[in-house]
Short mmCIF file of C-alpha atoms in Angstrom, two decimals:
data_model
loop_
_atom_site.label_atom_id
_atom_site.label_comp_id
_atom_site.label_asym_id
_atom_site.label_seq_id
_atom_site.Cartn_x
_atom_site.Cartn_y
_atom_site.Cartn_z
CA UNK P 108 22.61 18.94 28.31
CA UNK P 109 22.21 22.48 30.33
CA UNK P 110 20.30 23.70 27.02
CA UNK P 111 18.29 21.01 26.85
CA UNK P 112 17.32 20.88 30.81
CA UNK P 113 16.72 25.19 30.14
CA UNK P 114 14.75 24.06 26.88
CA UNK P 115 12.61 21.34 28.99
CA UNK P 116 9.93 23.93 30.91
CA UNK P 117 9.20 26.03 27.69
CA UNK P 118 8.28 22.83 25.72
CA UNK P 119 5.92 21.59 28.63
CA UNK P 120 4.48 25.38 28.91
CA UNK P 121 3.91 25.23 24.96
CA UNK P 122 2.76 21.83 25.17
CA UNK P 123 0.00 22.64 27.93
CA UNK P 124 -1.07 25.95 26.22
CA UNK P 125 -1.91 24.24 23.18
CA UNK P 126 -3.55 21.50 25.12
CA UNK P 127 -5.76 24.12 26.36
CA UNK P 128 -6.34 26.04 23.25
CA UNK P 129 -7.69 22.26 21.71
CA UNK P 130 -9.24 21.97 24.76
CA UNK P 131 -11.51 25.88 24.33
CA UNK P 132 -11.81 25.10 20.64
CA UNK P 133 -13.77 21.74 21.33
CA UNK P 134 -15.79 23.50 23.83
CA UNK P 135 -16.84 26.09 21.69
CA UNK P 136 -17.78 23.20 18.82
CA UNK P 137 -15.31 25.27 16.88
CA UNK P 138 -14.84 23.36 13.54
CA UNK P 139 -16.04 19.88 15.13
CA UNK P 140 -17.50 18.93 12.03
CA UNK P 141 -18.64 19.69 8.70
CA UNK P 142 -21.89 19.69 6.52
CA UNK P 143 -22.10 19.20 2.62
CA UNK P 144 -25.90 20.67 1.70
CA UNK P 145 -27.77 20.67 -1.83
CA UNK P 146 -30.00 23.54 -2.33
CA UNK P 147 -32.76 24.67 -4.63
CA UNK P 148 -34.52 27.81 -5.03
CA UNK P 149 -34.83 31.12 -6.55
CA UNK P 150 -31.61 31.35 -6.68
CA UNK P 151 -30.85 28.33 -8.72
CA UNK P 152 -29.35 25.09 -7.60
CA UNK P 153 -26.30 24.63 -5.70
CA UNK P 154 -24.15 23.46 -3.29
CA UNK P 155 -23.08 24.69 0.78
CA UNK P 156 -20.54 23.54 2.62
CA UNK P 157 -20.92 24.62 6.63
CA UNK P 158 -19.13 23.89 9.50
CA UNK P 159 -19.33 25.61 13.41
CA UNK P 160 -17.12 28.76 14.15
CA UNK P 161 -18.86 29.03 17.89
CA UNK P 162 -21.27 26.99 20.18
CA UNK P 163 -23.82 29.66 18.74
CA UNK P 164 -23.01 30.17 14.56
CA UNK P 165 -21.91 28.37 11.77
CA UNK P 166 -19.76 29.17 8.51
CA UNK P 167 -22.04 28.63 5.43
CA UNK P 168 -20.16 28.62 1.49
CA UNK P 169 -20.91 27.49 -1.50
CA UNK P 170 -22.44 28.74 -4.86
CA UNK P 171 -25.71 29.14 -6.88
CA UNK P 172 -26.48 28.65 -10.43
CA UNK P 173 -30.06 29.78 -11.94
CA UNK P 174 -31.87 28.68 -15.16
CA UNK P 175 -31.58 31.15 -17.30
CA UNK P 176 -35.24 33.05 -17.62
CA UNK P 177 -36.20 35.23 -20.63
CA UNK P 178 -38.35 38.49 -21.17
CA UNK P 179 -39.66 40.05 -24.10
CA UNK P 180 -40.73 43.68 -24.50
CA UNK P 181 -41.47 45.74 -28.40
CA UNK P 182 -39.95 49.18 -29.28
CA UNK P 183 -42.63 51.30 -31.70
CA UNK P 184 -40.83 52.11 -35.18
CA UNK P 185 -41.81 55.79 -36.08
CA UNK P 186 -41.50 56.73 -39.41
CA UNK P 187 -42.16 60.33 -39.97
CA UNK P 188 -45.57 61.46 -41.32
CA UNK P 189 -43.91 63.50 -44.08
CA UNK P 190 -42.27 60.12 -45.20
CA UNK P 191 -44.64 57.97 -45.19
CA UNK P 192 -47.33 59.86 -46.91
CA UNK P 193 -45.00 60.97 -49.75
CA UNK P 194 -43.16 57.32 -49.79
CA UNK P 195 -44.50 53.67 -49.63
CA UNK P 196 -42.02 52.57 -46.91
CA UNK P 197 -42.48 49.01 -47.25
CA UNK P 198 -42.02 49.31 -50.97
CA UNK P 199 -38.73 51.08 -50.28
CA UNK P 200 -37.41 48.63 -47.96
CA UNK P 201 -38.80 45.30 -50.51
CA UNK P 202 -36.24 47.27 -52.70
CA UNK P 203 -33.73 47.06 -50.85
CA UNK P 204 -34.07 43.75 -49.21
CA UNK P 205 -36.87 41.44 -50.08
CA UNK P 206 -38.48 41.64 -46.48
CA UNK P 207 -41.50 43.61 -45.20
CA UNK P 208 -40.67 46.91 -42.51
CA UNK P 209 -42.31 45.65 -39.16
CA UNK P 210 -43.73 48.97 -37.51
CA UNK P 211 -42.51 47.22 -34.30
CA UNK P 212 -38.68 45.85 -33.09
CA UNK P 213 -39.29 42.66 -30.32
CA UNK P 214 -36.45 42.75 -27.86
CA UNK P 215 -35.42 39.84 -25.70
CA UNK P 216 -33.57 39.63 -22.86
CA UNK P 217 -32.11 36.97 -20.65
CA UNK P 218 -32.10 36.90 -16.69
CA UNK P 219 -28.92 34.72 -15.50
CA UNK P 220 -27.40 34.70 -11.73
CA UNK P 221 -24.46 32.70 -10.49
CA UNK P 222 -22.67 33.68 -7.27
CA UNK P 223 -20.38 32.50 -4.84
CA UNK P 224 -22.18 32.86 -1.94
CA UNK P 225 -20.69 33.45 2.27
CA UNK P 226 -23.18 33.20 4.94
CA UNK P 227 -22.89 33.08 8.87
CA UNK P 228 -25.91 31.16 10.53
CA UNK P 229 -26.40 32.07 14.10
CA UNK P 230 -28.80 30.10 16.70
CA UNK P 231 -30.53 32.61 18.67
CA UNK P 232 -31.65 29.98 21.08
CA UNK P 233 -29.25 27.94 23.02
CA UNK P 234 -31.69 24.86 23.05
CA UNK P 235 -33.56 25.12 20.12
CA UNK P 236 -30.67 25.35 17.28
CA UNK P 237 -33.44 23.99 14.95
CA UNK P 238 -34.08 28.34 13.83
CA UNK P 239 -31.20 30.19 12.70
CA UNK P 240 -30.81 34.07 11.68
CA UNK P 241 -28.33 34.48 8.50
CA UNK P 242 -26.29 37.29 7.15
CA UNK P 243 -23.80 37.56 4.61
CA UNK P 244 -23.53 38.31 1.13
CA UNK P 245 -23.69 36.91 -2.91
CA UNK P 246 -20.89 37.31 -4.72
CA UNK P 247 -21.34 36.70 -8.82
CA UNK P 248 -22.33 38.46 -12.36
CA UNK P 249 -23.10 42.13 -12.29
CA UNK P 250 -25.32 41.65 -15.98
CA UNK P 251 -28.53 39.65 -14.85
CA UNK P 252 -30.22 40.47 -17.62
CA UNK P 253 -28.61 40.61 -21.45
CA UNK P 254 -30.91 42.30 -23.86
CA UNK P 255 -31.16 42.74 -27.46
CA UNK P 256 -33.17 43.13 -30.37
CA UNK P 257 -34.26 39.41 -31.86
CA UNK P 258 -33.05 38.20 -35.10
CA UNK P 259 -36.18 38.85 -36.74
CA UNK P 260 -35.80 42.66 -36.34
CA UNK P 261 -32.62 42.63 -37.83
CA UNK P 262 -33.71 43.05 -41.19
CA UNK P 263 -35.90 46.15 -40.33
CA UNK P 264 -33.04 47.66 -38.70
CA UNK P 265 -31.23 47.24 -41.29
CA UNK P 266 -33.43 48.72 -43.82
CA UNK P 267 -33.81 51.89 -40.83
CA UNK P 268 -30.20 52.20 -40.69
CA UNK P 269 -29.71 52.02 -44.84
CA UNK P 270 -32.92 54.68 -45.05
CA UNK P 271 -31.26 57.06 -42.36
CA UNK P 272 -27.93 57.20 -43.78
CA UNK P 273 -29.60 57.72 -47.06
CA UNK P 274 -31.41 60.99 -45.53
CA UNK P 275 -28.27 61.88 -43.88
CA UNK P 276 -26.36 61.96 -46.70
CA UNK P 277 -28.97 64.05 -48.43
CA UNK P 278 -28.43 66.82 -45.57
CA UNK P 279 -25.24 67.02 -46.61
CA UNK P 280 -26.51 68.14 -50.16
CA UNK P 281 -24.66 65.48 -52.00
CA UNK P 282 -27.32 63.51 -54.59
CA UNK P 283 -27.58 59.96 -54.13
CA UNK P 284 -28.99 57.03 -55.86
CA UNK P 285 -32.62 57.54 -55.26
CA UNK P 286 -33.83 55.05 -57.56
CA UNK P 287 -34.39 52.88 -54.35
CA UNK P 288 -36.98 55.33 -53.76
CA UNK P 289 -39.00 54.50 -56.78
CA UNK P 290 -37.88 57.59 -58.50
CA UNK P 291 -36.64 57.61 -61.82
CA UNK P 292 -35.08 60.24 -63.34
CA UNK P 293 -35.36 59.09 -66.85
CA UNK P 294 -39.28 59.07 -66.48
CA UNK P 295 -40.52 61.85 -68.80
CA UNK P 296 -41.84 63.85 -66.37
CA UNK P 297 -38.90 64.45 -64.88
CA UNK P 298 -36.89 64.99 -68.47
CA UNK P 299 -39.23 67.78 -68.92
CA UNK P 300 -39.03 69.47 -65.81
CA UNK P 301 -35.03 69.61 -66.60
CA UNK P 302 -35.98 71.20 -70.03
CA UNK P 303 -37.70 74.13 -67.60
CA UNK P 304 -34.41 74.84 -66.28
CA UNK P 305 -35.24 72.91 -62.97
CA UNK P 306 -32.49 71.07 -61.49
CA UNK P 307 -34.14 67.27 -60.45
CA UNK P 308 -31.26 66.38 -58.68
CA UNK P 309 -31.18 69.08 -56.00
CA UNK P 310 -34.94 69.14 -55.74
CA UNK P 311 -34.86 65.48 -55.05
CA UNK P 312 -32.42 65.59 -52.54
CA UNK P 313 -34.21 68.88 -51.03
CA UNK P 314 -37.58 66.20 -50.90
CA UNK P 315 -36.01 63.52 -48.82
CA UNK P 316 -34.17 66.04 -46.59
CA UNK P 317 -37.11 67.53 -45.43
CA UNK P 318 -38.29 64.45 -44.98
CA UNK P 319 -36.41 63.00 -41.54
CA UNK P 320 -35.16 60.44 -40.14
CA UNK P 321 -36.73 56.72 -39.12
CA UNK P 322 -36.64 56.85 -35.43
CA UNK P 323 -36.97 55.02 -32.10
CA UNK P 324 -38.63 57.09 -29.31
CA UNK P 325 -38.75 55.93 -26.13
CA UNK P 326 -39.28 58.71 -23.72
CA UNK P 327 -37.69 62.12 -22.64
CA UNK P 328 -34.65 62.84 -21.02
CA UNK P 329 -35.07 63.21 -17.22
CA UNK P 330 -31.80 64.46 -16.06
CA UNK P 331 -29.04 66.77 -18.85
CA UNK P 332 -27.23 64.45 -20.41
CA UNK P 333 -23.58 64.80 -20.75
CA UNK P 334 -20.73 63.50 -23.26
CA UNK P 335 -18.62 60.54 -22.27
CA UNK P 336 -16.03 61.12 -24.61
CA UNK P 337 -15.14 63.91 -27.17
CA UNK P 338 -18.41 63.60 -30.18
CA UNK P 339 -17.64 64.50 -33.83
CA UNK P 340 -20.32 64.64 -36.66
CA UNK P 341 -20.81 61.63 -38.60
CA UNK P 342 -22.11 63.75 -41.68
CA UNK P 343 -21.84 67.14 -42.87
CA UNK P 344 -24.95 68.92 -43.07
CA UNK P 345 -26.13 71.73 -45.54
CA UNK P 346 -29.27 74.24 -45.36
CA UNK P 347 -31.31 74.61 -48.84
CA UNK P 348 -29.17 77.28 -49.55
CA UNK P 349 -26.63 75.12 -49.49
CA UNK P 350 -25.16 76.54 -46.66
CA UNK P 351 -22.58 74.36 -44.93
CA UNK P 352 -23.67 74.03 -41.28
CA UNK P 353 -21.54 71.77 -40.25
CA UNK P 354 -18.71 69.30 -41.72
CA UNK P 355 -18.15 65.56 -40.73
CA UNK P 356 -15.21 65.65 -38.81
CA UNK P 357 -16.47 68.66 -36.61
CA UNK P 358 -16.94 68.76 -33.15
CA UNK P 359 -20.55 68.14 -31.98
CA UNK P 360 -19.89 68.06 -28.32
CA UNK P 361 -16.63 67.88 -26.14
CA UNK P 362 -16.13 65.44 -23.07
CA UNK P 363 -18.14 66.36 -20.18
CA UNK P 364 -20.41 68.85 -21.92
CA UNK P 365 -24.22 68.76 -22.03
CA UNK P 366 -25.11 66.44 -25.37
CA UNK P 367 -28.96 66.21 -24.53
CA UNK P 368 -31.33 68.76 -22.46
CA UNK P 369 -33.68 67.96 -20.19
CA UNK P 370 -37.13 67.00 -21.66
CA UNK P 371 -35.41 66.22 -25.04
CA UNK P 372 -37.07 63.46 -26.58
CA UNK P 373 -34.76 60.28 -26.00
CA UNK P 374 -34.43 57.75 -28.73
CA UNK P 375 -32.41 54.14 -29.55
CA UNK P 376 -30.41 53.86 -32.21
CA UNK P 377 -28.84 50.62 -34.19
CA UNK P 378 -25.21 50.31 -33.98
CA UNK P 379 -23.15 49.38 -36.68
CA UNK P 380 -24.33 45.60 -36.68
CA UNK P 381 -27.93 46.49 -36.65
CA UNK P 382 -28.67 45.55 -33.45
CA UNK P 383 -30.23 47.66 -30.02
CA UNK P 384 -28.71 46.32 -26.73
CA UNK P 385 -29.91 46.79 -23.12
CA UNK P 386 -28.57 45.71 -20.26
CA UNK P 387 -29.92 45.23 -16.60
CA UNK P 388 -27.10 45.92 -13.94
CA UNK P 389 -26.47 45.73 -10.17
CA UNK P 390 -23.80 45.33 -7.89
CA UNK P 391 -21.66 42.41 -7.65
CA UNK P 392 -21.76 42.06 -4.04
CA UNK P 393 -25.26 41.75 -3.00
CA UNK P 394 -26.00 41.50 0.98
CA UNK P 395 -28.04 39.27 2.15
CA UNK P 396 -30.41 38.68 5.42
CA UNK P 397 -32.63 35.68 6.43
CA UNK P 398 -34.23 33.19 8.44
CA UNK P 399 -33.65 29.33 8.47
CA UNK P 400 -35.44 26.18 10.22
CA UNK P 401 -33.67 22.96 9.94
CA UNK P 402 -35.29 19.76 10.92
CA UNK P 403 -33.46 16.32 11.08
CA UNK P 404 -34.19 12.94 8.59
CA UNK P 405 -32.61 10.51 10.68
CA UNK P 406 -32.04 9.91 14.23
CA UNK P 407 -28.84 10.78 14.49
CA UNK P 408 -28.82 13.95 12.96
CA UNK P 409 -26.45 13.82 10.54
CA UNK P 410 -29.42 13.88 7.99
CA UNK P 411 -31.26 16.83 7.49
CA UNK P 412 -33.87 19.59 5.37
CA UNK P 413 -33.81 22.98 5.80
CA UNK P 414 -35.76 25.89 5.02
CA UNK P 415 -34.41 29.39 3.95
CA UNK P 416 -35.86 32.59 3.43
CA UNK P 417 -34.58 35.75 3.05
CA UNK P 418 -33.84 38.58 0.37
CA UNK P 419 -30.49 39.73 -1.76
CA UNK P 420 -30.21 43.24 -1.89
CA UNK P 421 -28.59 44.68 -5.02
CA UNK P 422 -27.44 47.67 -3.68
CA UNK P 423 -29.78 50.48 -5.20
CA UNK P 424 -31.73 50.28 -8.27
CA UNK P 425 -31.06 48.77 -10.81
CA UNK P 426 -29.38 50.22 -13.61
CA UNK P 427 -30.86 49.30 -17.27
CA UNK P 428 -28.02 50.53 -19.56
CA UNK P 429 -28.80 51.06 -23.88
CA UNK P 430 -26.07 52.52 -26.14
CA UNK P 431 -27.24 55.25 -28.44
CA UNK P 432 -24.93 56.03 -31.71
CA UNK P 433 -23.75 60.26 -31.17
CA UNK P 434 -21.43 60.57 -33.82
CA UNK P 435 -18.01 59.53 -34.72
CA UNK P 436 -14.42 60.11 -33.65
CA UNK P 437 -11.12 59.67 -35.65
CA UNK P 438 -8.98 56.58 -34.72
CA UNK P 439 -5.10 56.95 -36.21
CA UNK P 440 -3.94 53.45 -37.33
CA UNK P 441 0.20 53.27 -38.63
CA UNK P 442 0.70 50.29 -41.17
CA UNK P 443 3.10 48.27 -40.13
CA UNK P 444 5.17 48.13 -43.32
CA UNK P 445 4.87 51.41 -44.60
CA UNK P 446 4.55 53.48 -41.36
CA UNK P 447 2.13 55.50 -42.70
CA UNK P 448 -0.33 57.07 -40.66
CA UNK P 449 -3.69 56.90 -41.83
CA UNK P 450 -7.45 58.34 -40.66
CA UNK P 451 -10.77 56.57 -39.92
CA UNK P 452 -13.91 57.60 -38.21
CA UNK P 453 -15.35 55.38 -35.88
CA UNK P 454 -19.09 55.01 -34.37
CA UNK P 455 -19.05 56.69 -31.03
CA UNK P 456 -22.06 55.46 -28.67
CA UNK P 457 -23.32 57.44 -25.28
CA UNK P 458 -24.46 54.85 -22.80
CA UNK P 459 -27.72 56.51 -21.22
CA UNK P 460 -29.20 54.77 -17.81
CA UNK P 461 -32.94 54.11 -18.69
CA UNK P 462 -33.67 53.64 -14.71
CA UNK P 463 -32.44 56.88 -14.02
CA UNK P 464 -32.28 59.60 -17.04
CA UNK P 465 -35.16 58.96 -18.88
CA UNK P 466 -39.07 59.04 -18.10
CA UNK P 467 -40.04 56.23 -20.18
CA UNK P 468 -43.76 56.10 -22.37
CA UNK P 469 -46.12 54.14 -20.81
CA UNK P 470 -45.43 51.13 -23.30
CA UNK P 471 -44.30 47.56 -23.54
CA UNK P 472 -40.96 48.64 -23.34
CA UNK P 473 -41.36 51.62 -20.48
CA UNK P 474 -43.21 48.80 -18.42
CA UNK P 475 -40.34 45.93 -18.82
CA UNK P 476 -37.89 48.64 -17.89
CA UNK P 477 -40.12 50.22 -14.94
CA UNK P 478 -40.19 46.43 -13.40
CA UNK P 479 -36.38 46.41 -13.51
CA UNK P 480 -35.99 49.78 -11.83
CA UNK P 481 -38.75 48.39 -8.65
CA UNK P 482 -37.32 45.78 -7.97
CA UNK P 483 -34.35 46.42 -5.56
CA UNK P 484 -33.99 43.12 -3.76
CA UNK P 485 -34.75 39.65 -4.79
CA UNK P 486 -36.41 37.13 -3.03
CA UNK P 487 -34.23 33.88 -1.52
CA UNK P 488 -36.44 30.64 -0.78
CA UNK P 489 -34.56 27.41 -0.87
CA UNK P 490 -34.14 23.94 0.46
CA UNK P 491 -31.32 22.64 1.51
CA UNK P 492 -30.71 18.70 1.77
CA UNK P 493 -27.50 18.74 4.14
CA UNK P 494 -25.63 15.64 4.96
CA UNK P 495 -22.72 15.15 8.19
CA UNK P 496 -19.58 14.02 6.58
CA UNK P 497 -17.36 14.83 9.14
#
């Protein structure tokens, strides 16, 4: 009983303090109801849910979902004059795959954006809630766009690939099957130069090493361009003399050291599936200003449209990412049953910023990638169909 009658003025004091704290919270409209909005825009469809957090702002979430848009730029294939005037290209490449070499490679790229988005709508003016100022931020996918060579194009990177590692391995002085080439070495000219003492083989392999390699070009390296990981040389590499230069297996350039110079001409390579992937990047978190005017559909108010306008901001320029082939580097696998350790070389790829570290030709391609790098914010306009549910 005497704890109880001591317990008695605490529970009345608790009691009355959160009377009052009910009481400030429906004076300042905190949470009195809440809104359930469908939007459309540049940003996609979506949804909102918003309820008030003062007499003077509002708590906006919900999330966006765009169509997906695509883009389509073309990369020049350059095939090296000494090559093409000795060699009919196209005739090589029927011979190795019944296609014809396109001179061109069409890229194709995707533009998606979903975020979860958190907004704060305040009402500048006390009697005319109708205009709002909002701030806050997108939260989604860092890749917007997803690029890549179409299927198309496969086949002629394929055929560039399968030419370049043919050349490749003729820098390393070994002879190859050139009959690919169109050249026979059972054709009587050649049977008599081999009765002159000349050796066919060597001279053939001499021919297509001076000849170079199928390339990509698109620009020159703005900035020195530095190793991401430790770069070995995918072939070994002999002078006419046959003079080793190199070996496969040596180290071309170590972690953190210069790979490419400034002004170096900067080219894209197929990886190991034939394919040339860019990528358009920003920051996951994307802040986010604009304006707002709501006006009601019924007279109540629990119906209404809005307008919205504002811009994301990505957070600096975008950052168009390709992956250019370097070299190898040797992977150890164990077998399970045996436990023997055994050697491989893998494909090691640089990934080189196009925005950033290289000045791009004025081409199809430079252009698509220059309109990436300008544009550092993107432009919100929606409108939003909100309905009072609570």
């Amino acid at each position: 009983m005497i704890a109880m009658a001591l317990a008695l003025p605490f529970t009345g004091m608790a009691q009355g303090k959160i009377t009052r704290t009910w009481r400030s919270i429906q004076e300042k409209n905190i949470f009195s109801h809440i809104d359930v909005s469908a939007t459309v825009g540049t940003t996609g469809f979506g949804f909102d849910l918003a309820t008030p957090v003062t007499n003077w702002a509002q708590l906006r979430v919900g999330g966006v979902f765009r169509w997906h848009t695509t883009y389509s730029a073309t990369l020049p294939v350059e095939i090296p004059q000494s090559l093409e005037s000795n060699i009919n290209v196209s005739a090589l490449v029927r011979t190795m795959m019944p296609i014809d070499l396109d001179k061109t490679i069409n890229m194709q790229g995707t533009f998606a954006m979903n975020n979860f988005k958190v907004l704060v709508d305040f009402f500048p003016v006390k009697k005319h809630r109708n205009f709002h100022i909002s701030v806050g931020a997108f939260i989604g996918n860092k890749d917007l766009v997803n690029g890549s060579n179409t299927n198309i194009s496969v086949n002629t990177l394929t055929a560039m690939r399968m030419y370049n590692n043919m050349y490749n391995t003729a820098r390393s002085g070994e002879f190859i099957d050139l009959s690919p080439l169109g050249l026979d070495l059972t054709d009587d000219s050649f049977e008599q130069l081999k009765k002159n003492g000349i050796d066919v083989e060597q001279s053939i392999v001499n021919r297509l090493r001076n000849m170079g390699e199928m390339t990509i070009a698109v620009g020159t390296y703005a900035n020195d361009i530095l190793a991401q990981e430790d770069i070995y040389y995918a072939y070994t590499e002999k002078d006419a003399a046959d003079n080793t230069i190199h070996k496969k297996g040596d180290l071309r350039c170590a972690k953190g050291q210069v790979l490419h110079r400034k002004g170096e001409t900067a080219y894209l390579t197929p990886d190991e599936n034939n394919m040339i992937k860019t990528d358009v990047s920003v920051n996951s978190v994307k802040p986010y200003v604009g304006l707002g005017y709501t006006l009601p559909l019924s007279k109540d108010k629990r119906t209404m449209i809005s307008l919205d306008a504002g811009v994301i901001f990505w957070g600096g320029t975008p950052k168009v990412s390709t992956y250019v082939s370097e070299g190898v580097k040797p992977v150890y696998t164990t077998n399970s049953e045996t436990g023997k350790t055994s050697m491989i070389y893998k494909e090691v790829y640089n990934t080189v910023n196009l925005a950033e570290d290289v000045e791009l030709y004025n081409d199809n391609f430079g252009d698509q990638v220059r309109k990436a790098k300008d544009y550092k914010v993107f432009p919100e306009v929606s409108i939003r169909f909100t309905q009072r549910i609570w």
